[in-house]
Structures are given as C-alpha cells and as structure tokens.
PDB file of C-alpha atoms in Angstrom:
ATOM      1  CA  MET A   1       0.000   0.000   0.000  1.00 41.00           C
ATOM      2  CA  VAL A   2       1.368   3.374  -0.976  1.00 37.00           C
ATOM      3  CA  SER A   3       0.454   6.533   0.893  1.00 34.00           C
ATOM      4  CA  LEU A   4       0.983   9.890  -0.803  1.00 34.00           C
ATOM      5  CA  ARG A   5       0.881  12.959   1.401  1.00 34.00           C
ATOM      6  CA  PHE A   6      -0.103  16.423   0.266  1.00 39.00           C
ATOM      7  CA  PRO A   7       2.681  18.800   1.317  1.00 44.00           C
ATOM      8  CA  PHE A   8       0.622  21.762   2.514  1.00 49.00           C
ATOM      9  CA  LEU A   9      -1.119  22.313   5.813  1.00 54.00           C
ATOM     10  CA  PHE A  10      -4.877  22.469   6.163  1.00 53.00           C
ATOM     11  CA  SER A  11      -7.153  22.980   9.137  1.00 53.00           C
ATOM     12  CA  GLN A  12      -8.564  19.777  10.609  1.00 46.00           C
ATOM     13  CA  PRO A  13     -12.303  19.323   9.931  1.00 44.00           C
ATOM     14  CA  THR A  14     -14.604  17.493  12.286  1.00 41.00           C
ATOM     15  CA  ASN A  15     -14.694  13.798  11.531  1.00 43.00           C
ATOM     16  CA  LEU A  16     -18.087  12.634  10.332  1.00 41.00           C
ATOM     17  CA  PRO A  17     -19.531   9.120  10.411  1.00 41.00           C
ATOM     18  CA  GLY A  18     -18.743   7.326   7.184  1.00 42.00           C
ATOM     19  CA  THR A  19     -16.232   9.973   6.092  1.00 42.00           C
ATOM     20  CA  PRO A  20     -13.130   8.584   4.378  1.00 42.00           C
ATOM     21  CA  GLN A  21     -10.151   9.088   6.634  1.00 42.00           C
ATOM     22  CA  ASN A  22      -7.613  10.688   4.312  1.00 43.00           C
ATOM     23  CA  HIS A  23      -5.874  12.812   6.884  1.00 40.00           C
ATOM     24  CA  HIS A  24      -4.452  12.876  10.410  1.00 39.00           C
ATOM     25  CA  ARG A  25      -5.296  15.326  13.201  1.00 38.00           C
ATOM     26  CA  ASN A  26      -2.727  17.465  14.935  1.00 40.00           C
ATOM     27  CA  ALA A  27      -2.972  20.539  17.181  1.00 37.00           C
ATOM     28  CA  SER A  28      -3.175  23.204  14.534  1.00 37.00           C
ATOM     29  CA  SER A  29      -3.408  21.776  11.042  1.00 41.00           C
ATOM     30  CA  ARG A  30      -4.374  18.831   8.898  1.00 40.00           C
ATOM     31  CA  HIS A  31      -2.462  16.885   6.310  1.00 39.00           C
ATOM     32  CA  PHE A  32      -4.324  15.239   3.523  1.00 37.00           C
ATOM     33  CA  SER A  33      -3.193  11.948   2.089  1.00 36.00           C
ATOM     34  CA  ALA A  34      -4.497   9.807  -0.716  1.00 37.00           C
ATOM     35  CA  THR A  35      -4.008   6.060  -0.721  1.00 36.00           C
ATOM     36  CA  LEU A  36      -4.432   3.965  -3.829  1.00 33.00           C
ATOM     37  CA  ALA A  37      -4.166   0.235  -3.278  1.00 39.00           C
ATOM     38  CA  GLY A  38      -6.056  -2.976  -3.810  1.00 42.00           C
ATOM     39  CA  ALA A  39      -6.045  -6.614  -4.618  1.00 38.00           C
ATOM     40  CA  THR A  40      -4.186  -8.311  -7.440  1.00 39.00           C
ATOM     41  CA  GLY A  41      -5.007 -11.318  -9.573  1.00 42.00           C
ATOM     42  CA  VAL A  42      -8.001 -10.035 -11.524  1.00 38.00           C
ATOM     43  CA  GLY A  43      -6.754 -11.392 -14.839  1.00 40.00           C
ATOM     44  CA  ALA A  44      -4.917 -10.056 -17.857  1.00 42.00           C
ATOM     45  CA  ALA A  45      -7.996  -8.467 -19.441  1.00 39.00           C
ATOM     46  CA  ALA A  46      -8.840  -6.569 -16.277  1.00 39.00           C
ATOM     47  CA  ALA A  47      -5.246  -5.428 -15.867  1.00 41.00           C
ATOM     48  CA  ALA A  48      -5.288  -4.006 -19.381  1.00 40.00           C
ATOM     49  CA  GLY A  49      -8.468  -2.065 -18.657  1.00 41.00           C
ATOM     50  CA  VAL A  50      -7.136  -0.734 -15.374  1.00 38.00           C
ATOM     51  CA  ALA A  51      -3.920   0.367 -17.073  1.00 40.00           C
ATOM     52  CA  VAL A  52      -5.890   2.527 -19.503  1.00 38.00           C
ATOM     53  CA  PHE A  53      -8.036   3.862 -16.671  1.00 39.00           C
ATOM     54  CA  SER A  54      -5.059   4.700 -14.454  1.00 41.00           C
ATOM     55  CA  GLN A  55      -3.378   6.799 -17.122  1.00 42.00           C
ATOM     56  CA  ASN A  56      -6.061   9.425 -16.576  1.00 47.00           C
ATOM     57  CA  LEU A  57      -6.426   9.042 -12.823  1.00 46.00           C
ATOM     58  CA  ASN A  58      -5.657  12.698 -12.193  1.00 50.00           C
ATOM     59  CA  HIS A  59      -8.703  13.842 -14.170  1.00 55.00           C
ATOM     60  CA  PRO A  60     -11.211  15.256 -11.649  1.00 56.00           C
ATOM     61  CA  PHE A  61     -14.096  13.288 -13.121  1.00 51.00           C
ATOM     62  CA  LEU A  62     -12.239   9.998 -12.800  1.00 53.00           C
ATOM     63  CA  GLN A  63     -11.237  10.875  -9.244  1.00 55.00           C
ATOM     64  CA  ASN A  64     -14.852  11.641  -8.382  1.00 54.00           C
ATOM     65  CA  ALA A  65     -16.005   8.455 -10.064  1.00 51.00           C
ATOM     66  CA  VAL A  66     -13.633   6.422  -7.915  1.00 48.00           C
ATOM     67  CA  ASN A  67     -14.797   8.267  -4.802  1.00 51.00           C
ATOM     68  CA  LEU A  68     -18.447   7.672  -5.701  1.00 48.00           C
ATOM     69  CA  LEU A  69     -18.064   3.982  -6.441  1.00 45.00           C
ATOM     70  CA  PHE A  70     -15.741   3.084  -3.581  1.00 42.00           C
ATOM     71  CA  ARG A  71     -16.420   5.698  -0.895  1.00 45.00           C
ATOM     72  CA  ASP A  72     -17.586   3.029   1.574  1.00 42.00           C
ATOM     73  CA  HIS A  73     -14.496   0.903   1.059  1.00 39.00           C
ATOM     74  CA  SER A  74     -10.917   1.488   2.162  1.00 37.00           C
ATOM     75  CA  SER A  75      -9.567   1.171  -1.385  1.00 35.00           C
ATOM     76  CA  PRO A  76     -10.620   0.197  -4.908  1.00 37.00           C
ATOM     77  CA  PRO A  77     -10.118  -3.499  -5.650  1.00 32.00           C
ATOM     78  CA  TRP A  78      -7.368  -3.391  -8.217  1.00 30.00           C
ATOM     79  CA  GLY A  79      -3.595  -3.519  -8.239  1.00 31.00           C
ATOM     80  CA  SER A  80      -1.636  -0.781  -6.514  1.00 28.00           C
ATOM     81  CA  LEU A  81      -1.482   2.435  -8.536  1.00 27.00           C
ATOM     82  CA  SER A  82       1.024   5.250  -8.174  1.00 28.00           C
ATOM     83  CA  LEU A  83       0.995   8.876  -9.269  1.00 30.00           C
ATOM     84  CA  ALA A  84       3.944   9.781 -11.449  1.00 36.00           C
ATOM     85  CA  ASP A  85       4.518  13.189  -9.869  1.00 41.00           C
ATOM     86  CA  CYS A  86       3.887  11.916  -6.315  1.00 42.00           C
ATOM     87  CA  SER A  87       1.298  14.648  -5.848  1.00 73.00           C
ATOM     88  CA  ALA A  88      -1.765  13.147  -4.262  1.00 87.00           C
ATOM     89  CA  PRO A  89      -5.227  14.551  -4.914  1.00 92.00           C
ATOM     90  CA  VAL A  90      -6.804  16.175  -1.867  1.00 94.00           C
ATOM     91  CA  VAL A  91     -10.226  15.048  -0.685  1.00 94.00           C
ATOM     92  CA  GLU A  92     -12.942  17.276   0.770  1.00 94.00           C
ATOM     93  CA  SER A  93     -13.867  15.177   3.777  1.00 92.00           C
ATOM     94  CA  LYS A  94     -17.657  15.580   3.852  1.00 93.00           C
ATOM     95  CA  THR A  95     -18.467  15.056   0.180  1.00 94.00           C
ATOM     96  CA  GLY A  96     -15.557  12.825  -0.848  1.00 94.00           C
ATOM     97  CA  VAL A  97     -14.813  15.145  -3.785  1.00 95.00           C
ATOM     98  CA  SER A  98     -11.133  15.182  -4.720  1.00 95.00           C
ATOM     99  CA  PHE A  99      -9.026  18.014  -6.085  1.00 97.00           C
ATOM    100  CA  PRO A 100      -5.695  17.685  -7.877  1.00 96.00           C
ATOM    101  CA  SER A 101      -2.894  19.253  -5.869  1.00 95.00           C
ATOM    102  CA  VAL A 102      -1.630  20.937  -9.053  1.00 95.00           C
ATOM    103  CA  LEU A 103      -3.550  22.417 -11.992  1.00 94.00           C
ATOM    104  CA  GLY A 104      -1.546  22.637 -15.176  1.00 88.00           C
ATOM    105  CA  ASN A 105       2.120  23.028 -14.306  1.00 85.00           C
ATOM    106  CA  SER A 106       2.016  26.016 -11.988  1.00 91.00           C
ATOM    107  CA  LEU A 107      -1.191  26.410  -9.987  1.00 96.00           C
ATOM    108  CA  ARG A 108      -0.913  24.939  -6.497  1.00 96.00           C
ATOM    109  CA  LEU A 109      -3.856  24.034  -4.307  1.00 97.00           C
ATOM    110  CA  LEU A 110      -4.050  26.323  -1.272  1.00 97.00           C
ATOM    111  CA  GLY A 111      -7.335  25.282   0.318  1.00 97.00           C
ATOM    112  CA  ILE A 112     -10.588  23.429  -0.183  1.00 97.00           C
ATOM    113  CA  GLY A 113     -14.045  24.138   1.175  1.00 97.00           C
ATOM    114  CA  LEU A 114     -17.748  23.587   0.813  1.00 97.00           C
ATOM    115  CA  ARG A 115     -20.477  25.913  -0.405  1.00 96.00           C
ATOM    116  CA  LYS A 116     -23.705  25.344   1.502  1.00 93.00           C
ATOM    117  CA  LYS A 117     -27.096  26.894   0.924  1.00 88.00           C
ATOM    118  CA  SER A 118     -29.954  27.224   3.369  1.00 81.00           C
ATOM    119  CA  ILE A 119     -33.424  26.273   2.145  1.00 76.00           C
ATOM    120  CA  LEU A 120     -36.147  28.295   3.842  1.00 72.00           C
ATOM    121  CA  GLY A 121     -33.937  28.478   6.901  1.00 69.00           C
ATOM    122  CA  LEU A 122     -34.763  24.849   7.657  1.00 74.00           C
ATOM    123  CA  LYS A 123     -32.150  22.791   5.892  1.00 81.00           C
ATOM    124  CA  ASN A 124     -28.618  23.268   4.606  1.00 87.00           C
ATOM    125  CA  ILE A 125     -27.673  21.541   1.376  1.00 92.00           C
ATOM    126  CA  ASP A 126     -24.156  20.988   0.048  1.00 95.00           C
ATOM    127  CA  VAL A 127     -24.125  22.732  -3.329  1.00 96.00           C
ATOM    128  CA  TYR A 128     -20.509  22.338  -4.423  1.00 97.00           C
ATOM    129  CA  ALA A 129     -17.036  21.717  -3.117  1.00 98.00           C
ATOM    130  CA  PHE A 130     -14.373  24.182  -4.162  1.00 98.00           C
ATOM    131  CA  GLY A 131     -10.617  24.440  -4.324  1.00 98.00           C
ATOM    132  CA  VAL A 132      -8.547  27.637  -4.484  1.00 98.00           C
ATOM    133  CA  TYR A 133      -5.328  27.544  -6.523  1.00 98.00           C
ATOM    134  CA  ALA A 134      -2.560  30.096  -7.080  1.00 98.00           C
ATOM    135  CA  ASN A 135       0.689  30.418  -8.993  1.00 97.00           C
ATOM    136  CA  GLY A 136       3.509  30.137  -6.442  1.00 95.00           C
ATOM    137  CA  ASP A 137       5.962  32.120  -8.573  1.00 96.00           C
ATOM    138  CA  ASP A 138       3.471  34.986  -8.831  1.00 97.00           C
ATOM    139  CA  LEU A 139       2.983  34.952  -5.067  1.00 96.00           C
ATOM    140  CA  ARG A 140       6.714  35.197  -4.428  1.00 96.00           C
ATOM    141  CA  LYS A 141       7.300  37.807  -7.113  1.00 96.00           C
ATOM    142  CA  LEU A 142       4.510  40.160  -6.106  1.00 97.00           C
ATOM    143  CA  LEU A 143       4.126  39.667  -2.349  1.00 97.00           C
ATOM    144  CA  SER A 144       7.419  38.421  -0.874  1.00 95.00           C
ATOM    145  CA  GLU A 145       9.038  41.860  -0.640  1.00 94.00           C
ATOM    146  CA  LYS A 146       6.197  43.162   1.505  1.00 95.00           C
ATOM    147  CA  TYR A 147       5.351  40.033   3.498  1.00 96.00           C
ATOM    148  CA  GLY A 148       8.300  37.662   3.143  1.00 92.00           C
ATOM    149  CA  LYS A 149       9.685  38.395   6.612  1.00 92.00           C
ATOM    150  CA  LEU A 150       6.405  37.653   8.347  1.00 92.00           C
ATOM    151  CA  SER A 151       5.468  34.161   9.509  1.00 90.00           C
ATOM    152  CA  ALA A 152       2.396  32.303   8.312  1.00 87.00           C
ATOM    153  CA  THR A 153       0.868  32.832  11.758  1.00 88.00           C
ATOM    154  CA  GLU A 154       1.366  36.577  11.497  1.00 91.00           C
ATOM    155  CA  LEU A 155      -0.208  36.648   8.049  1.00 92.00           C
ATOM    156  CA  LYS A 156      -3.268  34.677   9.071  1.00 87.00           C
ATOM    157  CA  ASP A 157      -6.247  37.057   9.214  1.00 88.00           C
ATOM    158  CA  ASN A 158      -3.953  39.877   8.071  1.00 94.00           C
ATOM    159  CA  LYS A 159      -6.332  42.134   6.134  1.00 94.00           C
ATOM    160  CA  ASP A 160      -3.602  43.815   4.090  1.00 96.00           C
ATOM    161  CA  PHE A 161      -2.172  40.467   3.008  1.00 97.00           C
ATOM    162  CA  ASN A 162      -5.624  39.160   2.168  1.00 96.00           C
ATOM    163  CA  ASN A 163      -6.483  42.266   0.163  1.00 96.00           C
ATOM    164  CA  ASP A 164      -3.203  42.108  -1.761  1.00 97.00           C
ATOM    165  CA  LEU A 165      -3.835  38.444  -2.525  1.00 97.00           C
ATOM    166  CA  MET A 166      -7.116  39.411  -4.173  1.00 97.00           C
ATOM    167  CA  GLU A 167      -5.882  42.643  -5.782  1.00 96.00           C
ATOM    168  CA  ALA A 168      -2.439  41.659  -7.120  1.00 97.00           C
ATOM    169  CA  ASP A 169      -1.970  40.337 -10.655  1.00 97.00           C
ATOM    170  CA  ILE A 170      -1.569  36.730  -9.487  1.00 98.00           C
ATOM    171  CA  CYS A 171      -2.832  33.839 -11.573  1.00 98.00           C
ATOM    172  CA  MET A 172      -5.464  32.076  -9.500  1.00 98.00           C
ATOM    173  CA  THR A 173      -8.262  29.590 -10.109  1.00 98.00           C
ATOM    174  CA  VAL A 174     -11.306  28.671  -8.074  1.00 98.00           C
ATOM    175  CA  ARG A 175     -12.527  25.221  -9.083  1.00 97.00           C
ATOM    176  CA  LEU A 176     -16.152  24.383  -8.281  1.00 97.00           C
ATOM    177  CA  GLN A 177     -17.209  20.731  -8.309  1.00 97.00           C
ATOM    178  CA  ILE A 178     -20.974  20.229  -8.191  1.00 96.00           C
ATOM    179  CA  VAL A 179     -22.249  17.833  -5.513  1.00 96.00           C
ATOM    180  CA  TYR A 180     -25.964  18.714  -5.433  1.00 95.00           C
ATOM    181  CA  SER A 181     -27.695  16.504  -7.972  1.00 92.00           C
ATOM    182  CA  LYS A 182     -30.708  18.776  -8.529  1.00 91.00           C
ATOM    183  CA  LEU A 183     -28.790  21.969  -9.292  1.00 92.00           C
ATOM    184  CA  SER A 184     -29.885  23.761 -12.466  1.00 92.00           C
ATOM    185  CA  ILE A 185     -27.907  26.280 -14.481  1.00 92.00           C
ATOM    186  CA  ARG A 186     -30.602  28.844 -13.700  1.00 93.00           C
ATOM    187  CA  SER A 187     -29.950  28.335 -10.003  1.00 93.00           C
ATOM    188  CA  VAL A 188     -26.232  28.878 -10.589  1.00 93.00           C
ATOM    189  CA  ARG A 189     -26.937  32.051 -12.521  1.00 95.00           C
ATOM    190  CA  SER A 190     -29.304  33.331  -9.852  1.00 95.00           C
ATOM    191  CA  ALA A 191     -26.839  32.556  -7.056  1.00 95.00           C
ATOM    192  CA  PHE A 192     -24.056  34.439  -8.829  1.00 96.00           C
ATOM    193  CA  GLU A 193     -26.370  37.379  -9.491  1.00 97.00           C
ATOM    194  CA  GLU A 194     -26.921  37.645  -5.759  1.00 96.00           C
ATOM    195  CA  SER A 195     -23.442  36.892  -4.409  1.00 97.00           C
ATOM    196  CA  VAL A 196     -21.268  38.473  -7.097  1.00 97.00           C
ATOM    197  CA  GLY A 197     -23.712  41.377  -7.435  1.00 97.00           C
ATOM    198  CA  SER A 198     -23.373  42.225  -3.749  1.00 96.00           C
ATOM    199  CA  ARG A 199     -19.561  42.190  -4.044  1.00 97.00           C
ATOM    200  CA  LEU A 200     -19.565  44.372  -7.151  1.00 97.00           C
ATOM    201  CA  GLN A 201     -21.660  46.895  -5.281  1.00 96.00           C
ATOM    202  CA  LYS A 202     -19.409  46.615  -2.216  1.00 95.00           C
ATOM    203  CA  PHE A 203     -16.178  47.293  -4.132  1.00 95.00           C
ATOM    204  CA  GLY A 204     -17.363  49.338  -7.092  1.00 93.00           C
ATOM    205  CA  GLY A 205     -20.678  50.954  -6.279  1.00 88.00           C
ATOM    206  CA  SER A 206     -24.103  50.349  -7.749  1.00 83.00           C
ATOM    207  CA  ASP A 207     -23.305  51.202 -11.369  1.00 88.00           C
ATOM    208  CA  ASN A 208     -22.071  47.723 -12.340  1.00 94.00           C
ATOM    209  CA  LYS A 209     -25.228  45.992 -13.541  1.00 94.00           C
ATOM    210  CA  GLU A 210     -23.859  45.620 -17.066  1.00 96.00           C
ATOM    211  CA  LEU A 211     -20.682  43.947 -15.790  1.00 97.00           C
ATOM    212  CA  LEU A 212     -22.739  41.562 -13.654  1.00 97.00           C
ATOM    213  CA  GLN A 213     -24.991  40.751 -16.586  1.00 97.00           C
ATOM    214  CA  ARG A 214     -21.963  40.018 -18.815  1.00 97.00           C
ATOM    215  CA  PHE A 215     -20.718  37.530 -16.249  1.00 97.00           C
ATOM    216  CA  THR A 216     -23.974  35.764 -15.403  1.00 96.00           C
ATOM    217  CA  SER A 217     -25.105  35.565 -19.048  1.00 95.00           C
ATOM    218  CA  GLN A 218     -22.230  33.147 -19.653  1.00 94.00           C
ATOM    219  CA  PHE A 219     -24.231  30.466 -17.844  1.00 93.00           C
ATOM    220  CA  LYS A 220     -26.711  29.732 -20.596  1.00 91.00           C
ATOM    221  CA  ASP A 221     -29.856  27.656 -20.172  1.00 90.00           C
ATOM    222  CA  GLU A 222     -28.624  24.941 -22.555  1.00 87.00           C
ATOM    223  CA  TYR A 223     -25.696  24.062 -20.262  1.00 86.00           C
ATOM    224  CA  LYS A 224     -26.221  21.043 -18.073  1.00 85.00           C
ATOM    225  CA  ILE A 225     -24.414  20.627 -14.762  1.00 89.00           C
ATOM    226  CA  PRO A 226     -25.066  17.173 -13.329  1.00 92.00           C
ATOM    227  CA  ARG A 227     -23.390  16.085 -10.135  1.00 93.00           C
ATOM    228  CA  GLY A 228     -19.637  15.888 -10.690  1.00 93.00           C
ATOM    229  CA  SER A 229     -19.494  18.721 -13.223  1.00 94.00           C
ATOM    230  CA  VAL A 230     -16.730  21.298 -12.881  1.00 96.00           C
ATOM    231  CA  ILE A 231     -16.750  25.081 -13.240  1.00 96.00           C
ATOM    232  CA  ASP A 232     -13.375  26.839 -13.235  1.00 97.00           C
ATOM    233  CA  LEU A 233     -13.234  30.561 -12.476  1.00 97.00           C
ATOM    234  CA  ILE A 234      -9.758  31.512 -13.692  1.00 97.00           C
ATOM    235  CA  ARG A 235      -8.012  34.808 -13.042  1.00 98.00           C
ATOM    236  CA  GLU A 236      -5.348  35.147 -15.692  1.00 97.00           C
ATOM    237  CA  ARG A 237      -2.727  37.880 -15.858  1.00 96.00           C
ATOM    238  CA  SER A 238      -3.973  41.422 -16.492  1.00 97.00           C
ATOM    239  CA  HIS A 239      -7.061  40.547 -14.414  1.00 97.00           C
ATOM    240  CA  ILE A 240      -8.824  38.549 -17.103  1.00 98.00           C
ATOM    241  CA  LEU A 241     -11.531  36.302 -15.686  1.00 98.00           C
ATOM    242  CA  LYS A 242     -12.000  33.203 -17.819  1.00 97.00           C
ATOM    243  CA  THR A 243     -14.843  30.805 -17.084  1.00 96.00           C
ATOM    244  CA  THR A 244     -14.733  27.191 -18.223  1.00 95.00           C
ATOM    245  CA  THR A 245     -17.090  24.280 -17.666  1.00 91.00           C
ATOM    246  CA  GLN A 246     -16.547  20.551 -17.834  1.00 88.00           C
ATOM    247  CA  GLN A 247     -19.690  18.493 -18.035  1.00 70.00           C
ATOM    248  CA  VAL A 248     -19.800  14.809 -17.280  1.00 53.00           C
ATOM    249  CA  SER A 249     -22.323  12.102 -17.952  1.00 45.00           C
ATOM    250  CA  PHE A 250     -21.434   9.312 -15.561  1.00 41.00           C
ATOM    251  CA  ILE A 251     -23.703   6.268 -15.573  1.00 40.00           C
ATOM    252  CA  PRO A 252     -22.127   3.468 -13.552  1.00 42.00           C
ATOM    253  CA  SER A 253     -23.668   0.028 -13.634  1.00 37.00           C
ATOM    254  CA  ILE A 254     -24.757  -1.596 -10.408  1.00 38.00           C
ATOM    255  CA  PHE A 255     -22.090  -4.226  -9.995  1.00 35.00           C
ATOM    256  CA  SER A 256     -20.265  -6.223  -7.378  1.00 35.00           C
ATOM    257  CA  TYR A 257     -16.565  -6.684  -6.983  1.00 38.00           C
ATOM    258  CA  THR A 258     -16.253  -9.905  -8.973  1.00 39.00           C
ATOM    259  CA  THR A 259     -13.885 -11.196 -11.583  1.00 37.00           C
ATOM    260  CA  ALA A 260     -16.617 -10.843 -14.173  1.00 38.00           C
ATOM    261  CA  VAL A 261     -16.695  -7.088 -13.655  1.00 39.00           C
ATOM    262  CA  PHE A 262     -12.994  -6.702 -14.209  1.00 37.00           C
ATOM    263  CA  ALA A 263     -13.036  -8.922 -17.247  1.00 34.00           C
ATOM    264  CA  SER A 264     -14.656  -5.923 -18.941  1.00 37.00           C
ATOM    265  CA  ALA A 265     -12.690  -3.292 -17.034  1.00 36.00           C
ATOM    266  CA  TYR A 266     -11.978  -1.347 -20.193  1.00 33.00           C
ATOM    267  CA  LYS A 267     -15.690  -0.471 -20.388  1.00 34.00           C
ATOM    268  CA  PHE A 268     -16.229  -0.193 -16.680  1.00 34.00           C
ATOM    269  CA  LEU A 269     -17.178   3.499 -16.899  1.00 33.00           C
ATOM    270  CA  ASP A 270     -19.603   5.215 -19.203  1.00 33.00           C
ATOM    271  CA  LEU A 271     -17.956   8.621 -19.065  1.00 36.00           C
ATOM    272  CA  GLN A 272     -18.378  11.617 -21.351  1.00 39.00           C
ATOM    273  CA  VAL A 273     -16.464  14.802 -20.699  1.00 43.00           C
ATOM    274  CA  ASP A 274     -17.150  18.101 -22.392  1.00 53.00           C
ATOM    275  CA  GLY A 275     -14.745  20.910 -21.489  1.00 65.00           C
ATOM    276  CA  LYS A 276     -15.337  24.354 -22.948  1.00 83.00           C
ATOM    277  CA  GLU A 277     -14.614  27.998 -22.325  1.00 90.00           C
ATOM    278  CA  VAL A 278     -17.879  29.853 -21.806  1.00 91.00           C
ATOM    279  CA  GLY A 279     -16.559  33.387 -21.498  1.00 93.00           C
ATOM    280  CA  SER A 280     -13.706  35.778 -20.795  1.00 96.00           C
ATOM    281  CA  ILE A 281     -13.974  39.233 -19.225  1.00 98.00           C
ATOM    282  CA  GLN A 282     -11.176  41.650 -18.365  1.00 98.00           C
ATOM    283  CA  SER A 283     -12.118  43.375 -15.134  1.00 98.00           C
ATOM    284  CA  LYS A 284     -10.092  43.797 -11.966  1.00 97.00           C
ATOM    285  CA  LEU A 285     -13.308  44.572 -10.107  1.00 98.00           C
ATOM    286  CA  LEU A 286     -14.978  41.342 -11.243  1.00 98.00           C
ATOM    287  CA  CYS A 287     -11.911  39.248 -10.388  1.00 98.00           C
ATOM    288  CA  ARG A 288     -11.764  40.795  -6.921  1.00 98.00           C
ATOM    289  CA  SER A 289     -15.493  40.234  -6.395  1.00 98.00           C
ATOM    290  CA  ILE A 290     -15.257  36.553  -7.343  1.00 98.00           C
ATOM    291  CA  LEU A 291     -12.279  35.889  -5.049  1.00 98.00           C
ATOM    292  CA  ASP A 292     -13.988  37.713  -2.189  1.00 98.00           C
ATOM    293  CA  LEU A 293     -16.638  34.981  -2.124  1.00 98.00           C
ATOM    294  CA  TYR A 294     -13.997  32.442  -1.136  1.00 98.00           C
ATOM    295  CA  ILE A 295     -11.221  34.313   0.674  1.00 97.00           C
ATOM    296  CA  GLY A 296     -12.787  37.667   1.566  1.00 96.00           C
ATOM    297  CA  GLU A 297     -14.085  39.003   4.879  1.00 94.00           C
ATOM    298  CA  ASP A 298     -17.290  36.955   4.726  1.00 95.00           C
ATOM    299  CA  PRO A 299     -16.319  33.790   2.813  1.00 97.00           C
ATOM    300  CA  PHE A 300     -18.476  30.781   2.029  1.00 97.00           C
ATOM    301  CA  ASP A 301     -16.165  28.593   4.121  1.00 97.00           C
ATOM    302  CA  ARG A 302     -14.026  30.349   6.732  1.00 96.00           C
ATOM    303  CA  ARG A 303     -11.793  27.367   7.339  1.00 95.00           C
ATOM    304  CA  ALA A 304     -10.947  27.217   3.645  1.00 97.00           C
ATOM    305  CA  LYS A 305     -10.037  30.904   3.692  1.00 96.00           C
ATOM    306  CA  GLU A 306      -7.673  30.356   6.622  1.00 95.00           C
ATOM    307  CA  ASP A 307      -6.002  27.487   4.795  1.00 96.00           C
ATOM    308  CA  VAL A 308      -5.516  29.637   1.702  1.00 96.00           C
ATOM    309  CA  GLU A 309      -3.883  32.384   3.733  1.00 94.00           C
ATOM    310  CA  VAL A 310      -1.535  30.028   5.584  1.00 94.00           C
ATOM    311  CA  ASN A 311      -0.493  28.122   2.468  1.00 94.00           C
ATOM    312  CA  ALA A 312      -0.092  31.256   0.359  1.00 95.00           C
ATOM    313  CA  ALA A 313       2.150  32.649   3.101  1.00 94.00           C
ATOM    314  CA  SER A 314       4.255  29.476   2.993  1.00 92.00           C
ATOM    315  CA  PHE A 315       5.313  30.293  -0.578  1.00 91.00           C
ATOM    316  CA  LEU A 316       6.752  33.603   0.550  1.00 91.00           C
ATOM    317  CA  GLN A 317       9.234  31.894   2.888  1.00 81.00           C
ATOM    318  CA  LYS A 318      10.614  29.587   0.161  1.00 67.00           C
TER     319      LYS A 318
END
C-alpha cells in the first residue's frame, strides 16, 4: 500500500460518520493523504483495462467516479497504482470530492471548502465543493518583498495580506465541483447574481449591472451541470476572468466486486467529458469580487479561507 501525502497544511475538519479518513489530526493543522491500493489477480484483461483507466487518474471526473463507487471501502479493488509526480489529490472530507494538488504546471492548491445553501432556513444543502489555486511564482514575485519576513501565523487574518492576494496580478483559479444533484444552471446564474452582485456593489458601487450581466449571461440555459461537473473561475494575468465548464455524464452500472466485472474493465465506466470555455472578461473589479466569495471578509467557508492564507504565506518563505 502506498500513501501519498499532500505537502501543505490544512485545518482539521470534524470527523463525520462514514467519512473517508484521508488525513491525520494534529494541534493546529491537517495533512491530507491519498491512498491507492487494492487486490491483485483479476486477470490479464482486467489489468489491461485498469492500465488505460489509471493513465487518466488525475482527471477530476475519474477521481470523483472512484470516490463515488468506492467511498464506503478502504480502497478500490485493483492492483496498486502510483501517481507519477507523487502529488496526491486532496479530498474534501464531507463530500468525498477530490481536487488535484496541481492544476496545469504552476497552480498549487491552497485550500478546499464547501459551499452550503440554506433552504427556507430549515435545511442546509451541500451545493458544491471548491478548491482555491494560485501560482507560487506569482505569489513570491509580487508579495514576498512586503510580506516575506512575516510568519504564516502573522499573516493569518492579516487584512492587508488578504487584500493584496485578491488585488495583485496573481494567476489564481477557483474550481467548483458540483455535488448537489438537482442543481440547475438557472440556479447557478441566480446565485451568482446575488453573491457576485453584492460584491460588485461593495467594491465598485451600484453602477455595475452591465458587468454583472456580462458575467452571469455566460451560464446559458442549454448548459447542463449534473453532479460531478466542474466550473473553473480563472483569473489570468492582467485581471482577465475566464470561465470554463466541464460536463460529465457518468452512468455506472450496479455491480459487485467480482472477476466478471474486471473482465470488462476497459468499459467499466460510461464517461463523457465536455470541457469548454464559456466566457472571458477583463475586469479587476470582477476578479476581486469573485475571489472575495472564497477568501474575503465573509467567505463561504471560513476554514478554507484560513487554509488559503496560511499556504499562500508558505510560498513567501521559500
């Protein structure tokens, strides 16, 4: 069995019944680890199928598929798999959604969290899990001179550091992975109208309805976002906000862990992925407003914000 540990520090969430234990508690932080192991001897045909499957293991949809199918088991029942770059995906403990520790070649995962929504004040639903990524070189280049001599503890809840993180021309991505199965694109559009609209007004005044409409109109009615779909909100250099979606149709068969299943391992997932860019807007105000939802003064998940601050600060000491 091979255990791969994510190198950054994250706050320790409360353990929940049935939650996969991918991390260890300590006094002030949590480490995430991902373990990929299993049984051998499933036959040559199964091994061939698994080999094809494992080549794309880092794809978020495949990670989520594994989590969905095997979340009640300690490991998937195939031969031990390893990740070539030794960078384990990080799992959001409540939903089992996994996030790659690196996006592309340069964006490093700083924190993960959960977006919840209250229904009539009676029930909270988990809408999506999210991960916040940033370019480490950009962090060092733009923020180390001002904050490099301060410790991560000193930078935690430091408003100036937090503001500079959102204002500076740093490449960052917020990845949203849908976990609520009944979410419609209209609901997404309406939620952004409310949350992003309030931030645009907060930072830029009331005369930003056109900018808000340009952003929300990207989420067209014909887009489908079933559970497991991904929305990336990408701040590129020069404060360009690019929005991409990846839609997945995942229809697993109801099957048991038998040799017969793995005899057809090559076809063991019915998976269709559709990744597309849905829009691009250059606006420092819009970029700031989006990031404020996740790492601002009133974030969706405060623990995730704290993790982002601590891990962003760690780049400045390297």
